[in-house]
């Protein structure tokens, strides 16, 4: 089996599709019939006896020696299988097929530089909830979107938009983040071995002063009761202690030493009093 030939080109470039045969320098195109066709049925251009026998497709031409088909500028719609058929006109009525081989054209288009945007959904002292979007457009084929969050791989929720299978793609990736600290985000768009990346640094800047929580009603009530009880205890102590001490001592008298002595004498018991009265 013949190895399938694939030619890659980018939108806007000039691309050449090689044929399977090259006319020797000793001969000319007049001895040949050459067909370039797409998808085996759609004739791109054709030559017979050195003359063009078909209306060529726009933007196409053929080298008359190596029979290369040139397309310029190439478009995504030009992608697909092409076939080069070469016949040698040895006799006026008979021809010999010298080659019949296909080649596939694969056209790519570069994506724009990824653009990262952010949208804050919830913001507080503790965290910030954000929606991060990475978008790129105008590329082909369908791309892959990848990225990192603080150098750790992250999976984007990706969506693609294209009018058809041979139309440019627009891609958007979405992330939902709870930002509690500074973070670095990288978004990469990859297709057909090519990659473009963009980075964004998000800084957590909220500086919040936590308000003092007022004491509850129960705490205030209990504190008030304790203070009142303490003040009452001090007041009662101030009034009670002097009287208690003076109840065990005599008041100062002006009657002389005898009264003082009498005051210092212990009181007579009731028994002694009764005996004295009987005498």
CSV table of C-alpha atoms in Angstrom, one decimal:
chain,number,residue,atom,x,y,z
A,1,UNK,CA,0.0,0.0,0.0
A,2,UNK,CA,1.2,3.5,-0.9
A,3,UNK,CA,1.8,5.8,2.0
A,4,UNK,CA,-0.8,8.5,2.1
A,5,UNK,CA,0.7,11.9,1.4
A,6,UNK,CA,-0.5,14.9,3.5
A,7,UNK,CA,0.4,18.5,2.8
A,8,UNK,CA,-0.2,21.1,5.5
A,9,UNK,CA,-0.7,24.7,4.9
A,10,UNK,CA,-1.9,27.8,6.7
A,11,UNK,CA,-4.7,30.1,5.6
A,12,UNK,CA,-3.4,32.8,3.3
A,13,UNK,CA,-0.3,31.0,2.2
A,14,UNK,CA,0.7,29.5,-1.2
A,15,UNK,CA,0.6,25.7,-1.1
A,16,UNK,CA,1.9,23.2,-3.7
A,17,UNK,CA,0.5,19.7,-4.1
A,18,UNK,CA,3.1,17.4,-5.7
A,19,UNK,CA,2.1,15.1,-8.5
A,20,UNK,CA,3.2,11.5,-8.9
A,21,UNK,CA,4.9,12.1,-12.2
A,22,UNK,CA,7.4,14.6,-13.7
A,23,UNK,CA,7.8,15.1,-17.4
A,24,UNK,CA,11.3,14.3,-18.7
A,25,UNK,CA,13.3,17.1,-20.1
A,26,UNK,CA,13.3,15.4,-23.5
A,27,UNK,CA,9.5,15.6,-23.8
A,28,UNK,CA,6.9,18.3,-23.4
A,29,UNK,CA,3.4,18.6,-22.0
A,30,UNK,CA,1.9,18.1,-25.5
A,31,UNK,CA,2.5,14.4,-25.2
A,32,UNK,CA,0.5,14.1,-22.0
A,33,UNK,CA,-2.9,14.4,-20.5
A,34,UNK,CA,-3.0,15.6,-16.9
A,35,UNK,CA,-6.0,15.8,-14.5
A,36,UNK,CA,-6.1,17.4,-11.1
A,37,UNK,CA,-9.3,16.6,-9.3
A,38,UNK,CA,-10.7,16.9,-5.8
A,39,UNK,CA,-12.7,14.2,-4.0
A,40,UNK,CA,-12.2,12.0,-7.2
A,41,UNK,CA,-15.0,13.8,-9.1
A,42,UNK,CA,-14.5,17.5,-8.9
A,43,UNK,CA,-12.0,18.5,-11.6
A,44,UNK,CA,-9.7,21.3,-10.5
A,45,UNK,CA,-7.9,21.7,-13.8
A,46,UNK,CA,-6.9,19.5,-16.7
A,47,UNK,CA,-4.4,19.6,-19.7
A,48,UNK,CA,-4.4,17.6,-22.9
A,49,UNK,CA,-1.7,17.9,-25.6
A,50,UNK,CA,-0.4,21.0,-23.9
A,51,UNK,CA,-3.7,22.9,-23.7
A,52,UNK,CA,-6.0,23.5,-20.8
A,53,UNK,CA,-9.2,21.6,-21.4
A,54,UNK,CA,-11.2,22.7,-18.3
A,55,UNK,CA,-12.0,25.9,-16.5
A,56,UNK,CA,-9.5,26.1,-13.6
A,57,UNK,CA,-10.7,26.6,-10.1
A,58,UNK,CA,-10.0,30.0,-8.6
A,59,UNK,CA,-6.6,30.5,-7.1
A,60,UNK,CA,-5.1,27.4,-8.8
A,61,UNK,CA,-2.3,26.9,-11.4
A,62,UNK,CA,-0.1,24.0,-12.5
A,63,UNK,CA,3.6,23.7,-13.1
A,64,UNK,CA,4.0,22.3,-16.6
A,65,UNK,CA,7.1,20.3,-15.8
A,66,UNK,CA,6.7,18.7,-12.4
A,67,UNK,CA,2.9,19.0,-12.6
A,68,UNK,CA,2.6,20.5,-9.1
A,69,UNK,CA,-0.8,22.0,-8.3
A,70,UNK,CA,-0.4,25.4,-6.7
A,71,UNK,CA,-3.2,27.0,-4.6
A,72,UNK,CA,-2.9,30.6,-3.5
A,73,UNK,CA,-4.1,32.0,-1.2
A,74,UNK,CA,-5.2,28.8,0.4
A,75,UNK,CA,-8.5,28.6,2.4
A,76,UNK,CA,-9.9,26.2,4.9
A,77,UNK,CA,-12.4,25.0,2.3
A,78,UNK,CA,-9.5,23.8,0.2
A,79,UNK,CA,-8.9,21.0,2.7
A,80,UNK,CA,-9.5,17.5,1.4
A,81,UNK,CA,-8.1,14.7,-0.8
A,82,UNK,CA,-6.7,15.6,-4.3
A,83,UNK,CA,-5.8,13.2,-7.1
A,84,UNK,CA,-3.2,13.6,-9.9
A,85,UNK,CA,-3.8,11.4,-13.0
A,86,UNK,CA,-1.2,11.4,-15.7
A,87,UNK,CA,-1.7,9.8,-19.1
A,88,UNK,CA,0.9,9.5,-21.9
A,89,UNK,CA,-0.5,10.0,-25.4
A,90,UNK,CA,1.6,7.4,-27.4
A,91,UNK,CA,-1.1,7.1,-30.1
A,92,UNK,CA,-3.9,9.4,-31.0
A,93,UNK,CA,-6.6,7.1,-29.8
A,94,UNK,CA,-4.8,5.2,-27.0
A,95,UNK,CA,-3.2,6.4,-23.8
A,96,UNK,CA,-1.2,4.8,-21.0
A,97,UNK,CA,-1.8,5.8,-17.4
A,98,UNK,CA,1.5,6.6,-15.9
A,99,UNK,CA,0.4,7.5,-12.4
A,100,UNK,CA,-2.8,7.9,-10.4
A,101,UNK,CA,-2.0,9.0,-6.9
A,102,UNK,CA,-3.8,11.0,-4.2
A,103,UNK,CA,-2.5,13.6,-1.8
A,104,UNK,CA,-4.4,15.2,1.1
A,105,UNK,CA,-4.4,18.9,1.8
A,106,UNK,CA,-4.8,19.9,5.4
A,107,UNK,CA,-5.3,23.6,6.0
A,108,UNK,CA,-4.9,25.2,9.4
A,109,UNK,CA,-5.6,28.7,10.8
A,110,UNK,CA,-3.9,30.3,13.8
A,111,UNK,CA,-6.0,31.2,16.8
A,112,UNK,CA,-5.8,34.6,18.3
A,113,UNK,CA,-3.8,35.2,21.5
A,114,UNK,CA,-6.0,33.8,24.4
A,115,UNK,CA,-7.8,36.5,26.3
A,116,UNK,CA,-8.5,36.0,30.1
A,117,UNK,CA,-11.2,37.9,31.8
A,118,UNK,CA,-12.6,37.8,35.3
A,119,UNK,CA,-15.9,38.5,36.9
A,120,UNK,CA,-16.4,38.7,40.7
A,121,UNK,CA,-19.6,37.0,41.8
A,122,UNK,CA,-19.2,37.2,45.6
A,123,UNK,CA,-16.7,39.3,47.6
A,124,UNK,CA,-15.9,39.1,51.3
A,125,UNK,CA,-13.0,39.3,53.8
A,126,UNK,CA,-12.5,35.6,53.8
A,127,UNK,CA,-12.8,34.8,50.1
A,128,UNK,CA,-13.7,36.1,46.7
A,129,UNK,CA,-15.8,33.9,44.3
A,130,UNK,CA,-14.8,34.6,40.7
A,131,UNK,CA,-15.7,33.4,37.2
A,132,UNK,CA,-12.6,33.3,35.0
A,133,UNK,CA,-13.0,33.0,31.2
A,134,UNK,CA,-10.4,32.3,28.6
A,135,UNK,CA,-11.3,32.9,24.9
A,136,UNK,CA,-9.8,32.7,21.5
A,137,UNK,CA,-11.2,32.7,18.0
A,138,UNK,CA,-10.6,32.4,14.2
A,139,UNK,CA,-8.6,29.1,14.3
A,140,UNK,CA,-8.8,25.7,12.7
A,141,UNK,CA,-9.1,22.8,13.4
A,142,UNK,CA,-10.9,22.4,16.7
A,143,UNK,CA,-8.5,23.2,19.5
A,144,UNK,CA,-7.8,21.9,22.9
A,145,UNK,CA,-7.8,24.3,25.9
A,146,UNK,CA,-5.7,23.7,28.9
A,147,UNK,CA,-4.1,25.6,31.7
A,148,UNK,CA,-2.6,25.8,35.2
A,149,UNK,CA,-3.6,27.3,38.5
A,150,UNK,CA,-0.6,28.1,40.7
A,151,UNK,CA,1.5,25.8,38.5
A,152,UNK,CA,-1.0,22.9,39.0
A,153,UNK,CA,-2.9,21.5,36.0
A,154,UNK,CA,-6.5,22.7,35.8
A,155,UNK,CA,-9.4,21.6,33.6
A,156,UNK,CA,-11.4,24.3,31.8
A,157,UNK,CA,-15.1,23.9,31.1
A,158,UNK,CA,-14.8,24.4,27.3
A,159,UNK,CA,-17.3,25.2,24.6
A,160,UNK,CA,-16.6,25.5,20.8
A,161,UNK,CA,-18.6,27.4,18.1
A,162,UNK,CA,-18.2,26.8,14.4
A,163,UNK,CA,-20.5,27.3,11.4
A,164,UNK,CA,-19.5,24.0,9.8
A,165,UNK,CA,-16.8,21.3,9.9
A,166,UNK,CA,-14.7,23.4,7.6
A,167,UNK,CA,-15.2,26.8,9.3
A,168,UNK,CA,-13.0,28.6,11.9
A,169,UNK,CA,-13.6,27.9,15.5
A,170,UNK,CA,-14.2,30.1,18.5
A,171,UNK,CA,-13.4,28.6,21.9
A,172,UNK,CA,-14.2,29.7,25.4
A,173,UNK,CA,-13.1,28.0,28.7
A,174,UNK,CA,-14.6,28.8,32.0
A,175,UNK,CA,-13.4,28.4,35.6
A,176,UNK,CA,-15.2,29.0,38.9
A,177,UNK,CA,-12.7,29.9,41.6
A,178,UNK,CA,-12.8,30.6,45.4
A,179,UNK,CA,-9.9,33.0,45.7
A,180,UNK,CA,-8.5,33.1,49.3
A,181,UNK,CA,-5.0,34.1,48.3
A,182,UNK,CA,-3.0,35.4,45.4
A,183,UNK,CA,-3.2,33.1,42.4
A,184,UNK,CA,-1.6,32.8,39.0
A,185,UNK,CA,-3.7,31.5,36.0
A,186,UNK,CA,-2.4,30.3,32.7
A,187,UNK,CA,-4.5,29.5,29.6
A,188,UNK,CA,-3.2,27.6,26.6
A,189,UNK,CA,-4.9,27.0,23.2
A,190,UNK,CA,-3.5,24.1,21.2
A,191,UNK,CA,-4.2,22.8,17.7
A,192,UNK,CA,-2.2,20.8,15.3
A,193,UNK,CA,1.0,21.0,17.3
A,194,UNK,CA,0.8,24.8,17.8
A,195,UNK,CA,0.2,26.4,21.1
A,196,UNK,CA,-0.5,30.0,22.4
A,197,UNK,CA,-0.6,30.9,26.0
A,198,UNK,CA,-1.6,33.8,28.2
A,199,UNK,CA,-1.1,34.3,32.0
A,200,UNK,CA,-3.0,36.4,34.5
A,201,UNK,CA,-2.1,37.1,38.2
A,202,UNK,CA,-5.0,37.7,40.6
A,203,UNK,CA,-4.1,39.4,43.9
A,204,UNK,CA,-6.2,39.1,47.0
A,205,UNK,CA,-6.3,42.7,48.2
A,206,UNK,CA,-9.2,42.8,50.7
A,207,UNK,CA,-8.1,44.0,54.1
A,208,UNK,CA,-10.9,43.8,56.6
A,209,UNK,CA,-11.2,45.0,60.2
A,210,UNK,CA,-13.3,42.5,62.1
A,211,UNK,CA,-15.8,44.5,64.3
A,212,UNK,CA,-15.9,43.9,68.0
A,213,UNK,CA,-18.8,41.6,68.9
A,214,UNK,CA,-21.0,43.3,71.6
A,215,UNK,CA,-21.6,41.2,74.8
A,216,UNK,CA,-24.9,39.4,75.0
A,217,UNK,CA,-27.8,40.6,77.1
A,218,UNK,CA,-27.2,37.7,79.6
A,219,UNK,CA,-23.6,38.7,80.1
A,220,UNK,CA,-24.5,42.4,80.7
A,221,UNK,CA,-27.2,41.4,83.3
A,222,UNK,CA,-24.9,39.0,85.2
A,223,UNK,CA,-22.1,41.6,85.3
A,224,UNK,CA,-24.6,44.2,86.6
A,225,UNK,CA,-25.8,41.9,89.4
A,226,UNK,CA,-22.3,41.1,90.5
A,227,UNK,CA,-21.4,44.8,90.7
A,228,UNK,CA,-24.5,45.6,92.7
A,229,UNK,CA,-24.0,42.7,95.2
A,230,UNK,CA,-20.4,43.8,95.6
A,231,UNK,CA,-21.4,47.4,96.4
A,232,UNK,CA,-24.0,46.2,98.9
A,233,UNK,CA,-21.5,44.0,100.6
A,234,UNK,CA,-19.1,46.9,101.1
A,235,UNK,CA,-21.9,49.2,102.4
A,236,UNK,CA,-23.2,46.6,105.0
A,237,UNK,CA,-19.7,45.9,106.1
A,238,UNK,CA,-19.0,49.5,106.7
A,239,UNK,CA,-22.1,49.8,108.9
A,240,UNK,CA,-22.0,46.5,110.8
A,241,UNK,CA,-18.3,46.2,111.8
A,242,UNK,CA,-18.1,49.4,114.0
A,243,UNK,CA,-21.2,48.4,116.1
A,244,UNK,CA,-20.0,44.9,116.5
A,245,UNK,CA,-16.7,46.0,117.9
A,246,UNK,CA,-18.2,48.7,120.3
A,247,UNK,CA,-20.6,46.1,121.8
A,248,UNK,CA,-17.6,44.6,123.6
A,249,UNK,CA,-16.2,47.8,125.0
A,250,UNK,CA,-17.4,50.8,127.1
A,251,UNK,CA,-18.2,54.2,126.0
A,252,UNK,CA,-16.0,56.8,127.5
A,253,UNK,CA,-17.4,58.2,130.8
A,254,UNK,CA,-16.7,61.5,132.6
A,255,UNK,CA,-17.6,60.1,136.1
A,256,UNK,CA,-14.0,59.1,137.0
A,257,UNK,CA,-12.1,56.0,137.7
A,258,UNK,CA,-14.8,54.2,139.7
A,259,UNK,CA,-17.1,54.2,136.8
A,260,UNK,CA,-14.3,52.9,134.6
A,261,UNK,CA,-13.7,50.1,137.0
A,262,UNK,CA,-17.3,49.2,137.2
A,263,UNK,CA,-17.4,49.1,133.4
A,264,UNK,CA,-14.4,46.7,133.4
A,265,UNK,CA,-16.0,44.4,136.0
A,266,UNK,CA,-17.6,41.3,134.6
A,267,UNK,CA,-21.4,41.2,135.0
A,268,UNK,CA,-22.8,39.2,138.0
A,269,UNK,CA,-24.6,36.0,137.1
A,270,UNK,CA,-28.3,35.7,138.0
A,271,UNK,CA,-27.4,33.1,140.8
A,272,UNK,CA,-25.3,35.5,142.6
A,273,UNK,CA,-27.9,38.2,142.5
A,274,UNK,CA,-30.5,35.9,144.1
A,275,UNK,CA,-28.3,35.0,146.9
A,276,UNK,CA,-27.5,38.5,147.7
A,277,UNK,CA,-31.1,39.5,147.8
A,278,UNK,CA,-31.9,36.6,150.3
A,279,UNK,CA,-29.2,37.9,152.7
